[in-house]
Coordinates of C-alpha atoms in Angstrom, one line a residue:
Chain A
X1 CA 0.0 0.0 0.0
X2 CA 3.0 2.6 1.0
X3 CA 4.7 2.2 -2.5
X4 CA 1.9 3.1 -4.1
X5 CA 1.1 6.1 -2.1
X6 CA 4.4 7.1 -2.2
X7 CA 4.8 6.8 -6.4
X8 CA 1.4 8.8 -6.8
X9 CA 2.5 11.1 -3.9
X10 CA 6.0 11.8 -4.8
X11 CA 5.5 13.6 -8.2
X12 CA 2.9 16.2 -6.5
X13 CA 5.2 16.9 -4.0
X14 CA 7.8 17.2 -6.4
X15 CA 5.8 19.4 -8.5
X16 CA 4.7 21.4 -5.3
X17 CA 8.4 22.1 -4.4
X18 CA 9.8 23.4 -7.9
X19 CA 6.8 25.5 -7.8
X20 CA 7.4 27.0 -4.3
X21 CA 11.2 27.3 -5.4
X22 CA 10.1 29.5 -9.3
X23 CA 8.0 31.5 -7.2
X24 CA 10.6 32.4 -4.3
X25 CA 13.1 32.8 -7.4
X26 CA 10.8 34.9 -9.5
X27 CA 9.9 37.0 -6.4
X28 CA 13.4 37.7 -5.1
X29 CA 14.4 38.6 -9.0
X30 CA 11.6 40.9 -8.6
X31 CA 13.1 42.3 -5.4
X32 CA 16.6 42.8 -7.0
X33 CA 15.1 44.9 -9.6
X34 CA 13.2 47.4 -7.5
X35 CA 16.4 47.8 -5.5
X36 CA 18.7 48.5 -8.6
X37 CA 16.2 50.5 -9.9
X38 CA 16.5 52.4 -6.7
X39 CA 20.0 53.0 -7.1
X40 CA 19.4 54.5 -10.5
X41 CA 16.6 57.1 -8.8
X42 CA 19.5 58.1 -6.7
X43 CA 21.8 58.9 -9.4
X44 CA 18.9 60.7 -11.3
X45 CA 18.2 63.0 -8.2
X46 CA 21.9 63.3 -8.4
X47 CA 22.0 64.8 -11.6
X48 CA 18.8 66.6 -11.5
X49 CA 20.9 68.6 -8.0
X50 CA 23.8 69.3 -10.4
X51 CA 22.3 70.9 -13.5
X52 CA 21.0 74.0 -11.9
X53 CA 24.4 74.8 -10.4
X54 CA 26.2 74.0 -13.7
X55 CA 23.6 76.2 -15.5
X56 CA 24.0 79.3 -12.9
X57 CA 27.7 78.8 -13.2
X58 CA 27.7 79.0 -17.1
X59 CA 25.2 81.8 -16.6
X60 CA 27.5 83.6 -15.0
X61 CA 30.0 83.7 -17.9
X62 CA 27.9 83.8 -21.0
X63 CA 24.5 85.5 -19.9
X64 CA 23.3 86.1 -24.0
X65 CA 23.0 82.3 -24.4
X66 CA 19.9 82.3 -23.2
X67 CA 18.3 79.6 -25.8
X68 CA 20.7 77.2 -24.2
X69 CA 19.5 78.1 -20.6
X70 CA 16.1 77.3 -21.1
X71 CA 16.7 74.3 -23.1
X72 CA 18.4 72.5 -20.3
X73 CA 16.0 74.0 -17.7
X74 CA 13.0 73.0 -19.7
X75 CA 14.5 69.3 -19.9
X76 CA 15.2 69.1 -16.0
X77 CA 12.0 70.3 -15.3
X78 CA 10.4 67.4 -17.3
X79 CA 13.2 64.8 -16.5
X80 CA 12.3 66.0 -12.4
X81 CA 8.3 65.2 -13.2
X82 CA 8.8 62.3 -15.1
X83 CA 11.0 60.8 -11.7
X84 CA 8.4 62.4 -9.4
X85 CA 5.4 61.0 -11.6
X86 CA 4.3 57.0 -10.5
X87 CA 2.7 56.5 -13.6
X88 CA 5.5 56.9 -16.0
X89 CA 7.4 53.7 -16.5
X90 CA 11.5 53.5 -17.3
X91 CA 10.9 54.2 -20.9
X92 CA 9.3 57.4 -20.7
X93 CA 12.0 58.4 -18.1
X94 CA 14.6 57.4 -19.8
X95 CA 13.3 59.6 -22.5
X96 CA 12.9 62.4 -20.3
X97 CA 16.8 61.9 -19.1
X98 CA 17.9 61.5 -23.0
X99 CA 17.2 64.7 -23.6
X100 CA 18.7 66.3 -20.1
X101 CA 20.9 64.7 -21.4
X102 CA 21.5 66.3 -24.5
X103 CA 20.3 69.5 -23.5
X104 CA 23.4 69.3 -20.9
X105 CA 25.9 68.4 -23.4
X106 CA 24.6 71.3 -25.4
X107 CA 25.0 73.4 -22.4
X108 CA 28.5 71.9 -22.1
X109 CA 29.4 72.9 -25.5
X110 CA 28.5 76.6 -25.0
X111 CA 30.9 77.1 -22.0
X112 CA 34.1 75.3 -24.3
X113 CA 33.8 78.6 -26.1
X114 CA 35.2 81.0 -23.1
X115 CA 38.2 79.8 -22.0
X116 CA 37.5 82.1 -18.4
X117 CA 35.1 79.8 -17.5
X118 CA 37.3 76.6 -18.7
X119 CA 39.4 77.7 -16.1
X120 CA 37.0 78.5 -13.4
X121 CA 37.3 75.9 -10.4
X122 CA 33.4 76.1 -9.6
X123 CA 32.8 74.7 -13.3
X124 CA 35.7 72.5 -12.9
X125 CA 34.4 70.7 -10.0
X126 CA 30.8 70.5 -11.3
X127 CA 31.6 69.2 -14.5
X128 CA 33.8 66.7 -12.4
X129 CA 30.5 65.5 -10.5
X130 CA 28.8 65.7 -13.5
X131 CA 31.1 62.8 -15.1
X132 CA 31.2 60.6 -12.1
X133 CA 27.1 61.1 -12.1
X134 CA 27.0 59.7 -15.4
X135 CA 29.7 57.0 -14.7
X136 CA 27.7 56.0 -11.6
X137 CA 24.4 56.3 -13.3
X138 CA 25.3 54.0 -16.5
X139 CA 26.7 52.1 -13.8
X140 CA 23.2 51.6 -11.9
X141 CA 21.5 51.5 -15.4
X142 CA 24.0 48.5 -16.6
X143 CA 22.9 46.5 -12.9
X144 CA 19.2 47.3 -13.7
X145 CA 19.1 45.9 -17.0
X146 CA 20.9 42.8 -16.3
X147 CA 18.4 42.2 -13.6
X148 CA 15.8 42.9 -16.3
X149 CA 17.1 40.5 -18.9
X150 CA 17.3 38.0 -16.1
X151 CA 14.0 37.7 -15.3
X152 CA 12.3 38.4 -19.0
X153 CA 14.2 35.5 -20.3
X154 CA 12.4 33.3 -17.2
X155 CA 8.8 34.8 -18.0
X156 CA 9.7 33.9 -21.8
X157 CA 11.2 30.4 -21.0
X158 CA 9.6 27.1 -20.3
X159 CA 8.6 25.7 -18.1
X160 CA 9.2 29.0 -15.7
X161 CA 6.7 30.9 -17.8
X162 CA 4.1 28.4 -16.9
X163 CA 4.6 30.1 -13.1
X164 CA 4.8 33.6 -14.5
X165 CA 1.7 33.3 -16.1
X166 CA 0.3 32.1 -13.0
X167 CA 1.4 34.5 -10.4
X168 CA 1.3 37.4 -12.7
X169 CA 5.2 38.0 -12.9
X170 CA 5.6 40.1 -15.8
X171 CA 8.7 40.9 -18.3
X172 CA 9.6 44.3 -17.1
X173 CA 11.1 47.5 -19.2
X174 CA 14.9 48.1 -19.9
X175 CA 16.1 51.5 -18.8
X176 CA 17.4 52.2 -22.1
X177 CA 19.0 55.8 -23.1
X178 CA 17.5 56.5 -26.2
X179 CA 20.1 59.1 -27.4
X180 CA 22.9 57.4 -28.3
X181 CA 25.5 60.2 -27.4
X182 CA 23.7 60.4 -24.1
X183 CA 24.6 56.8 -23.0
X184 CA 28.1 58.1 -22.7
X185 CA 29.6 60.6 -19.9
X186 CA 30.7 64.1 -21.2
X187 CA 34.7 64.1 -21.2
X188 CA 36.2 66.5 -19.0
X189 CA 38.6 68.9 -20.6
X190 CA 42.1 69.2 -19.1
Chain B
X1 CA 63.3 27.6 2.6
X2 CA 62.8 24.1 3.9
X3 CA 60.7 23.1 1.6
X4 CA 63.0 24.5 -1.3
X5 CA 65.5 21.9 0.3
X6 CA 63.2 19.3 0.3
X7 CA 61.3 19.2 -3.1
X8 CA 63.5 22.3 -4.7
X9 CA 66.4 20.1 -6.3
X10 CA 68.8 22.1 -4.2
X11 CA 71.8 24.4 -6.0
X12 CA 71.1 23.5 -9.1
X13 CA 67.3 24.7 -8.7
X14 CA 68.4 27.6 -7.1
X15 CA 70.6 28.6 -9.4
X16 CA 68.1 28.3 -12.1
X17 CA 66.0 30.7 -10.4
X18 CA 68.4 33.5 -9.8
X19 CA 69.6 33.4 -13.3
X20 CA 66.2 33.4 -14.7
X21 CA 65.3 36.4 -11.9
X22 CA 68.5 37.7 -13.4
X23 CA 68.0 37.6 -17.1
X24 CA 64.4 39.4 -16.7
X25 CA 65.2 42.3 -14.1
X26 CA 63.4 40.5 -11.2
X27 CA 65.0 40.2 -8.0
X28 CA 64.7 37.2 -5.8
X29 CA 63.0 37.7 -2.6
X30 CA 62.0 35.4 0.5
X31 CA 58.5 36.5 0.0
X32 CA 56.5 38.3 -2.7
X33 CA 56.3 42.1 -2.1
X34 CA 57.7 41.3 1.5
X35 CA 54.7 39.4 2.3
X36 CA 54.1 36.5 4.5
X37 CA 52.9 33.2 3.3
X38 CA 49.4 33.7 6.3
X39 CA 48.8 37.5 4.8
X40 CA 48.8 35.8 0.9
X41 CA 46.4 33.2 2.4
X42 CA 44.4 35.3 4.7
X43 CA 44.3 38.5 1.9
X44 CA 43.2 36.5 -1.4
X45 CA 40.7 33.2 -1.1
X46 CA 42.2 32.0 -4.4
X47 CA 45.5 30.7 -2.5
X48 CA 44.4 27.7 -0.6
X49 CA 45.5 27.0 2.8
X50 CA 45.8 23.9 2.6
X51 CA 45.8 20.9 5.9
X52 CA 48.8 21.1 7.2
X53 CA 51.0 23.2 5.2
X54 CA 51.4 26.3 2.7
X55 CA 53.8 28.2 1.5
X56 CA 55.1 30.4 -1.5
X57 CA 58.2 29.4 -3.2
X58 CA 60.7 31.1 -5.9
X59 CA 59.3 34.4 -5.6
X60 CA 60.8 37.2 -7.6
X61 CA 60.0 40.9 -7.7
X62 CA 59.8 43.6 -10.2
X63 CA 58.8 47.7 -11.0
X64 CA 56.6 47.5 -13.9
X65 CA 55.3 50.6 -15.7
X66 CA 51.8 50.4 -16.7
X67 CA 49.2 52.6 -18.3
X68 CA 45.6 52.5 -16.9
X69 CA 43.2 53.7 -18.1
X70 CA 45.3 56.2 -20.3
X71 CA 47.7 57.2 -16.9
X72 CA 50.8 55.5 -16.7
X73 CA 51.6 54.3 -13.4
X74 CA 54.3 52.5 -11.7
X75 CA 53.4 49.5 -9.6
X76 CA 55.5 46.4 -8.1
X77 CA 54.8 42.8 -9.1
X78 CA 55.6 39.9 -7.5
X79 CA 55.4 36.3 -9.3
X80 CA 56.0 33.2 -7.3
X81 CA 54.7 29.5 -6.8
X82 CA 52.5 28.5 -4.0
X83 CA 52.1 25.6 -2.7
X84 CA 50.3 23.2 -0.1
X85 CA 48.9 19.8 1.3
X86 CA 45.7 18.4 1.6
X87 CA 44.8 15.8 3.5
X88 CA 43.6 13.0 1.4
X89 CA 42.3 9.5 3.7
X90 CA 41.8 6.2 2.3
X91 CA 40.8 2.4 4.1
X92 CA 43.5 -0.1 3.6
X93 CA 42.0 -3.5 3.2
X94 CA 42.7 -4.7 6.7
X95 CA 40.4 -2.1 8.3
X96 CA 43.2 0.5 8.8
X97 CA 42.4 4.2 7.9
X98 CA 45.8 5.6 6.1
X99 CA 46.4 9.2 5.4
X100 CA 48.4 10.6 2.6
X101 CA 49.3 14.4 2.1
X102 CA 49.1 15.4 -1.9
X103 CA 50.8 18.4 -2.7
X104 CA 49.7 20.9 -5.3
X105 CA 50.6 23.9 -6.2
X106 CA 49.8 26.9 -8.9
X107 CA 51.9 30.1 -10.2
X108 CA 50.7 33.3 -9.0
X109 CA 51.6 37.0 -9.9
X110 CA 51.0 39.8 -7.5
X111 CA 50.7 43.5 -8.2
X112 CA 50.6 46.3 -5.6
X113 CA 49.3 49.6 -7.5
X114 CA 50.0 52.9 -6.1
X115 CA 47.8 54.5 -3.4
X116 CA 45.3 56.0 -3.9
X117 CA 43.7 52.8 -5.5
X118 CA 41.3 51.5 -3.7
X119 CA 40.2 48.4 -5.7
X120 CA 36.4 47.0 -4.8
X121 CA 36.6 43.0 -3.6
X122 CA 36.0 41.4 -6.6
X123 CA 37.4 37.7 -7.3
X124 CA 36.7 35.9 -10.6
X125 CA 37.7 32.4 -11.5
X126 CA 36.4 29.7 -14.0
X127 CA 32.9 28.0 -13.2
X128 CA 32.9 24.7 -11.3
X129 CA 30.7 21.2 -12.6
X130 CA 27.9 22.2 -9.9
X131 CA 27.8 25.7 -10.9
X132 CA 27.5 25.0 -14.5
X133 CA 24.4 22.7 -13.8
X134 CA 22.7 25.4 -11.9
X135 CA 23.4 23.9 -8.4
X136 CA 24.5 26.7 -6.0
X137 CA 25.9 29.1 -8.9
X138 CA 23.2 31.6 -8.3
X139 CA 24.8 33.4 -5.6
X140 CA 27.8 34.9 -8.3
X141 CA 27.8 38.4 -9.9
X142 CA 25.8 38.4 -13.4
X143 CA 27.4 40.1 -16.4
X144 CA 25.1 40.7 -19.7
X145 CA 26.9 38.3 -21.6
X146 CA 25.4 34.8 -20.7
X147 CA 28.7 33.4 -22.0
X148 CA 30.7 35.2 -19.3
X149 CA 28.4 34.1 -17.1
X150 CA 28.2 30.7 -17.5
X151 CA 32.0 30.3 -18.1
X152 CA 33.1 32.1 -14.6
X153 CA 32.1 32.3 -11.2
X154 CA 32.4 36.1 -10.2
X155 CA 32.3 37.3 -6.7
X156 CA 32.0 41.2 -5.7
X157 CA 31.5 43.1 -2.8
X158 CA 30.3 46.0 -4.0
X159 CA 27.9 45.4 -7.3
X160 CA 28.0 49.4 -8.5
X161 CA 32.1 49.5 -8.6
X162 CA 32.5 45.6 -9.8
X163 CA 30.1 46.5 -12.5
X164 CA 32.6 48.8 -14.3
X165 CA 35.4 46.1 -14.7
X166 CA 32.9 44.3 -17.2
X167 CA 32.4 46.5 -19.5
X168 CA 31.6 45.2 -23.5
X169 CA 35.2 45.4 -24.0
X170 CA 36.2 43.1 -20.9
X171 CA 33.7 40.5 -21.2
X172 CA 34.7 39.9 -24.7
X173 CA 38.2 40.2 -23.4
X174 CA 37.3 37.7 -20.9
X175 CA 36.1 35.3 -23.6
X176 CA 39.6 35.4 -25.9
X177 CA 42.6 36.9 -25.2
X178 CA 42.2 36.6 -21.3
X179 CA 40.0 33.6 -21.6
X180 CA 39.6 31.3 -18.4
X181 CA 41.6 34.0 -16.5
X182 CA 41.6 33.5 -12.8
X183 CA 42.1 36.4 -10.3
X184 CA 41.4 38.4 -7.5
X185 CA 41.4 42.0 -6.1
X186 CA 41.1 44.2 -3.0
X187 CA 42.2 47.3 -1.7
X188 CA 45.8 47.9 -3.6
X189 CA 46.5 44.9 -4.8
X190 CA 45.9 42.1 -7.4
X191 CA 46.3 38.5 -7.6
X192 CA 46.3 37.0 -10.5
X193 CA 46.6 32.9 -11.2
X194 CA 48.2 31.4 -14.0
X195 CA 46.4 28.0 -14.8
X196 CA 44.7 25.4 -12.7
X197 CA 46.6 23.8 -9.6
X198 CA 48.1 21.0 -10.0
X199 CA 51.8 19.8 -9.8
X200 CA 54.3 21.9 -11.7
X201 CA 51.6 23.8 -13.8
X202 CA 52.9 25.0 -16.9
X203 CA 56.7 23.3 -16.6
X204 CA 56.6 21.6 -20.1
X205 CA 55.7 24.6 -21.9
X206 CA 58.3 27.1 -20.6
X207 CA 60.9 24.5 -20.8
X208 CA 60.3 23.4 -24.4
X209 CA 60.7 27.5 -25.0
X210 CA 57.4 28.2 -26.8
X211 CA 55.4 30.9 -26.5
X212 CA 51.7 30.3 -26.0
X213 CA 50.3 33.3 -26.1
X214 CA 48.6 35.2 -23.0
X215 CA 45.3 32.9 -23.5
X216 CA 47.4 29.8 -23.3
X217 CA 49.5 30.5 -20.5
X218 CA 45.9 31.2 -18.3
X219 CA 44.2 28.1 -19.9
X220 CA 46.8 25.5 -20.0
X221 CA 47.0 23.3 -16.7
X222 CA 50.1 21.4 -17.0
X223 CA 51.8 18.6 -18.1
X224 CA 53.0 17.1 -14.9
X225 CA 56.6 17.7 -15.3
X226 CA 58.5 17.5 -11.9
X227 CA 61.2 19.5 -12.8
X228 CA 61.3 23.1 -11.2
X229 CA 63.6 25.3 -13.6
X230 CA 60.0 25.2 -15.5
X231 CA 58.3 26.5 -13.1
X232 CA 60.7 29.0 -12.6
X233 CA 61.0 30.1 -16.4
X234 CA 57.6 31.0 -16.4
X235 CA 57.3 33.1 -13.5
X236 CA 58.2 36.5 -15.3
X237 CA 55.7 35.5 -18.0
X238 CA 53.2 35.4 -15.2
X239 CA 53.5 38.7 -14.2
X240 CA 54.0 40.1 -17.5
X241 CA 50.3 38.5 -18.3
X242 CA 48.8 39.8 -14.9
X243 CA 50.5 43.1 -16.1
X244 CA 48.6 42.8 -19.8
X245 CA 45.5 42.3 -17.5
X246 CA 45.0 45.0 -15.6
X247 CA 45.7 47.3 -18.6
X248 CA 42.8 45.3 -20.4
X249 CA 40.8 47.1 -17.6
X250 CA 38.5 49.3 -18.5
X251 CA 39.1 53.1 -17.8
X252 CA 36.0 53.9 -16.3
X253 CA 37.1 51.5 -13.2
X254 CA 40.1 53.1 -13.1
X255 CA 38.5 56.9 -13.0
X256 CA 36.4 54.9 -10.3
X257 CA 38.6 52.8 -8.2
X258 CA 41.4 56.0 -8.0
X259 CA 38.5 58.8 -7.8
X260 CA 37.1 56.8 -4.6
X261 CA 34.0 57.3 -6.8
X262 CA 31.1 53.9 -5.9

């Protein structure tokens, strides 16, 4: 009697147990991303700090590039909404940060054309911050997509898909920078 | 010392090794960089301790110049063998428990860079049988390439730093010219392991004089050739590879690991 309950038993529990361990797995892979996603929020509000000091500083030097200003204000304003705002996803965000970023390295190319400010230590050290921002915030972006690719390739594959579609774990969204230029850090002149 | 008298093959052995330290600029020291056999075991996890006995052996030191990540640097290198015993039991057929020591040992180079690098924990050697199958590999550090991943077992300490190191560039280097590279870092200094332990790793291919290339030198494991002028022909090889290494690094860790930026 035992062997037989034991052969029809064993299976379930079998099955029972690798679902318990794709759930737990899917769920801590869920985890992970929330918490490298934090880590790019910090860098974000990092960046979204630095601009206005970088833009006063420029400001300072070149006062009639006014078109410039606004260009890079206007795209922190919406890059600061778009972090504040629950209901936009990474893609819209990173959309908003493309064109901070861009809007900063336009900003960036302005000042190379007076040399006072080159040599200014204020710009010097903001510029600095502004590299190791990027550096950290590719950095955080490069840990957040692994995580993503991770667990979109489980929700794709079988048989883990089968759990995925039964606990509602979705395929979540890269943090891609859509502007090429923007994916790498502005270089700091010597 | 002792052990160089033991298994070393005495003045003709050391003889060898001061020539070769000779011929290539090194300079042969008791211990690599000045340090002792428990700080190498205690500072890098890739030097086993062994049961009974470790030690490193034939170490010679150098200045070598490098440029990271664009900024030439000098930094001293160390390369040297270490060696130890494990404990290995077996049942004799009348009952009797016997117990054998089995010696192995693996090349090592060993760089100290300048302060102010601060270099985040991060080890990396080739994937084990389990790990491969997807038994206790999950707790490594994940790299976009699923190559990389699957071929090495990477532990960090700090994920935002260690990230930098694999950059496109690095994972691909870790795939060909570096490929099946073994080494570790922390604070100022870098380990780096030439080939698999075993006994005399690498002898028959410095002694037959070819040159096999930096990918060879980290993926060969060794004929089991039990003479030690091999092993000691290869050691400024070794550190010229773990040299070749940390300029494949990427520049962003260097801006990072020298800005004290996380």
């Amino acid at each position: 009697m035992w062997p037989v309950v034991a052969v029809v038993v064993s299976p379930v529990l079998l099955v029972v147990l690798w679902l318990a361990l794709s759930y737990n797995r899917f769920a801590s892979q869920r985890a992970s991303i929330a918490s490298t996603w934090a880590g790019i929020d910090v860098q974000l509000q990092r960046r979204h700090d630095l601009v206005p000091n970088l833009v006063e500083t420029v400001r300072g030097y070149a006062a009639h590039e006014r078109a410039v200003f606004e260009q890079v204000t206007r795209a922190r304003a919406e890059a600061v909404r778009a972090e504040a705002d629950p209901t936009v996803d990474p893609a819209g965000m990173a959309r908003a940060e493309s064109s901070l970023s861009g809007a900063t390295r336009a900003l960036l190319a302005v000042a190379e054309g007076y040399p006072d400010l080159q040599a200014a230590r204020n710009f010097r050290d903001l510029q600095a911050q502004l590299v190791e921002t990027e550096d950290r915030l590719s950095a955080a972006r490069r840990l957040y997509n692994i995580e993503v690719q991770h667990l979109n390739r489980r929700v794709e594959a079988f048989p883990s898909n089968l759990v995925a579609s039964m606990f509602g774990f979705d395929p979540a969204t890269y943090f891609e920078l859509t502007d090429l230029a923007a994916r790498r850090p502005p270089s700091v002149a010597d | 010392m002792i052990f160089k008298a033991l298994f070393g093959g005495g003045e003709r052995m050391e003889s060898a090794y001061r020539d070769v330290a000779a011929a290539n600029g090194m300079t042969p020291t008791e211990q690599p960089l000045g340090q002792s056999d428990d700080w190498l075991q205690q500072s890098f996890e890739l030097l086993p301790d062994g049961d009974r006995d470790r030690s490193a052996v034939w170490s010679m030191d150098t200045d070598v110049q490098l440029v990271l990540g664009g900024t030439p640097v000098s930094a001293n290198a160390a390369a040297f063998e270490w060696w130890w015993e494990d404990r290995r039991t077996s049942q004799t057929s009348n009952g009797h428990t016997s117990t054998t020591w089995d010696r192995q040992s693996l090349v090592a180079a060993l760089v100290r860079l300048p302060v102010p690098a601060d270099l985040p924990g991060i080890r990396v050697q080739r994937e084990g049988a389990f790990s491969r199958l997807g038994i206790g590999g999950r707790g490594d550090f994940q790299v976009e390439s699923e190559e990389v991943n699957r071929r090495y077992d990477i532990r960090v300490q700090d994920r935002e730093r260690a990230i930098r190191l694999f950059d496109a560039e690095f994972q691909s280097a870790l795939l060909g010219a570096f490929a099946d590279v073994t080494f570790e870092l922390g604070g100022s200094w870098v380990l780096v392991v030439a080939g698999t332990p075993s006994t005399r790793v690498f002898a028959g291919e410095a002694r037959r004089g070819g040159d096999p290339g930096i990918a060879g030198w980290f993926t060969r494991s060794g004929d089991l050739v039990r003479n030690d002028e091999g092993i000691v022909a290869a050691l400024p090889d070794v550190a010229g590879h773990a040299a070749a290494l940390l300029e494949a690094f990427p520049a962003d860790f260097w801006r990072a690991v020298t800005s004290g930026g996380t």
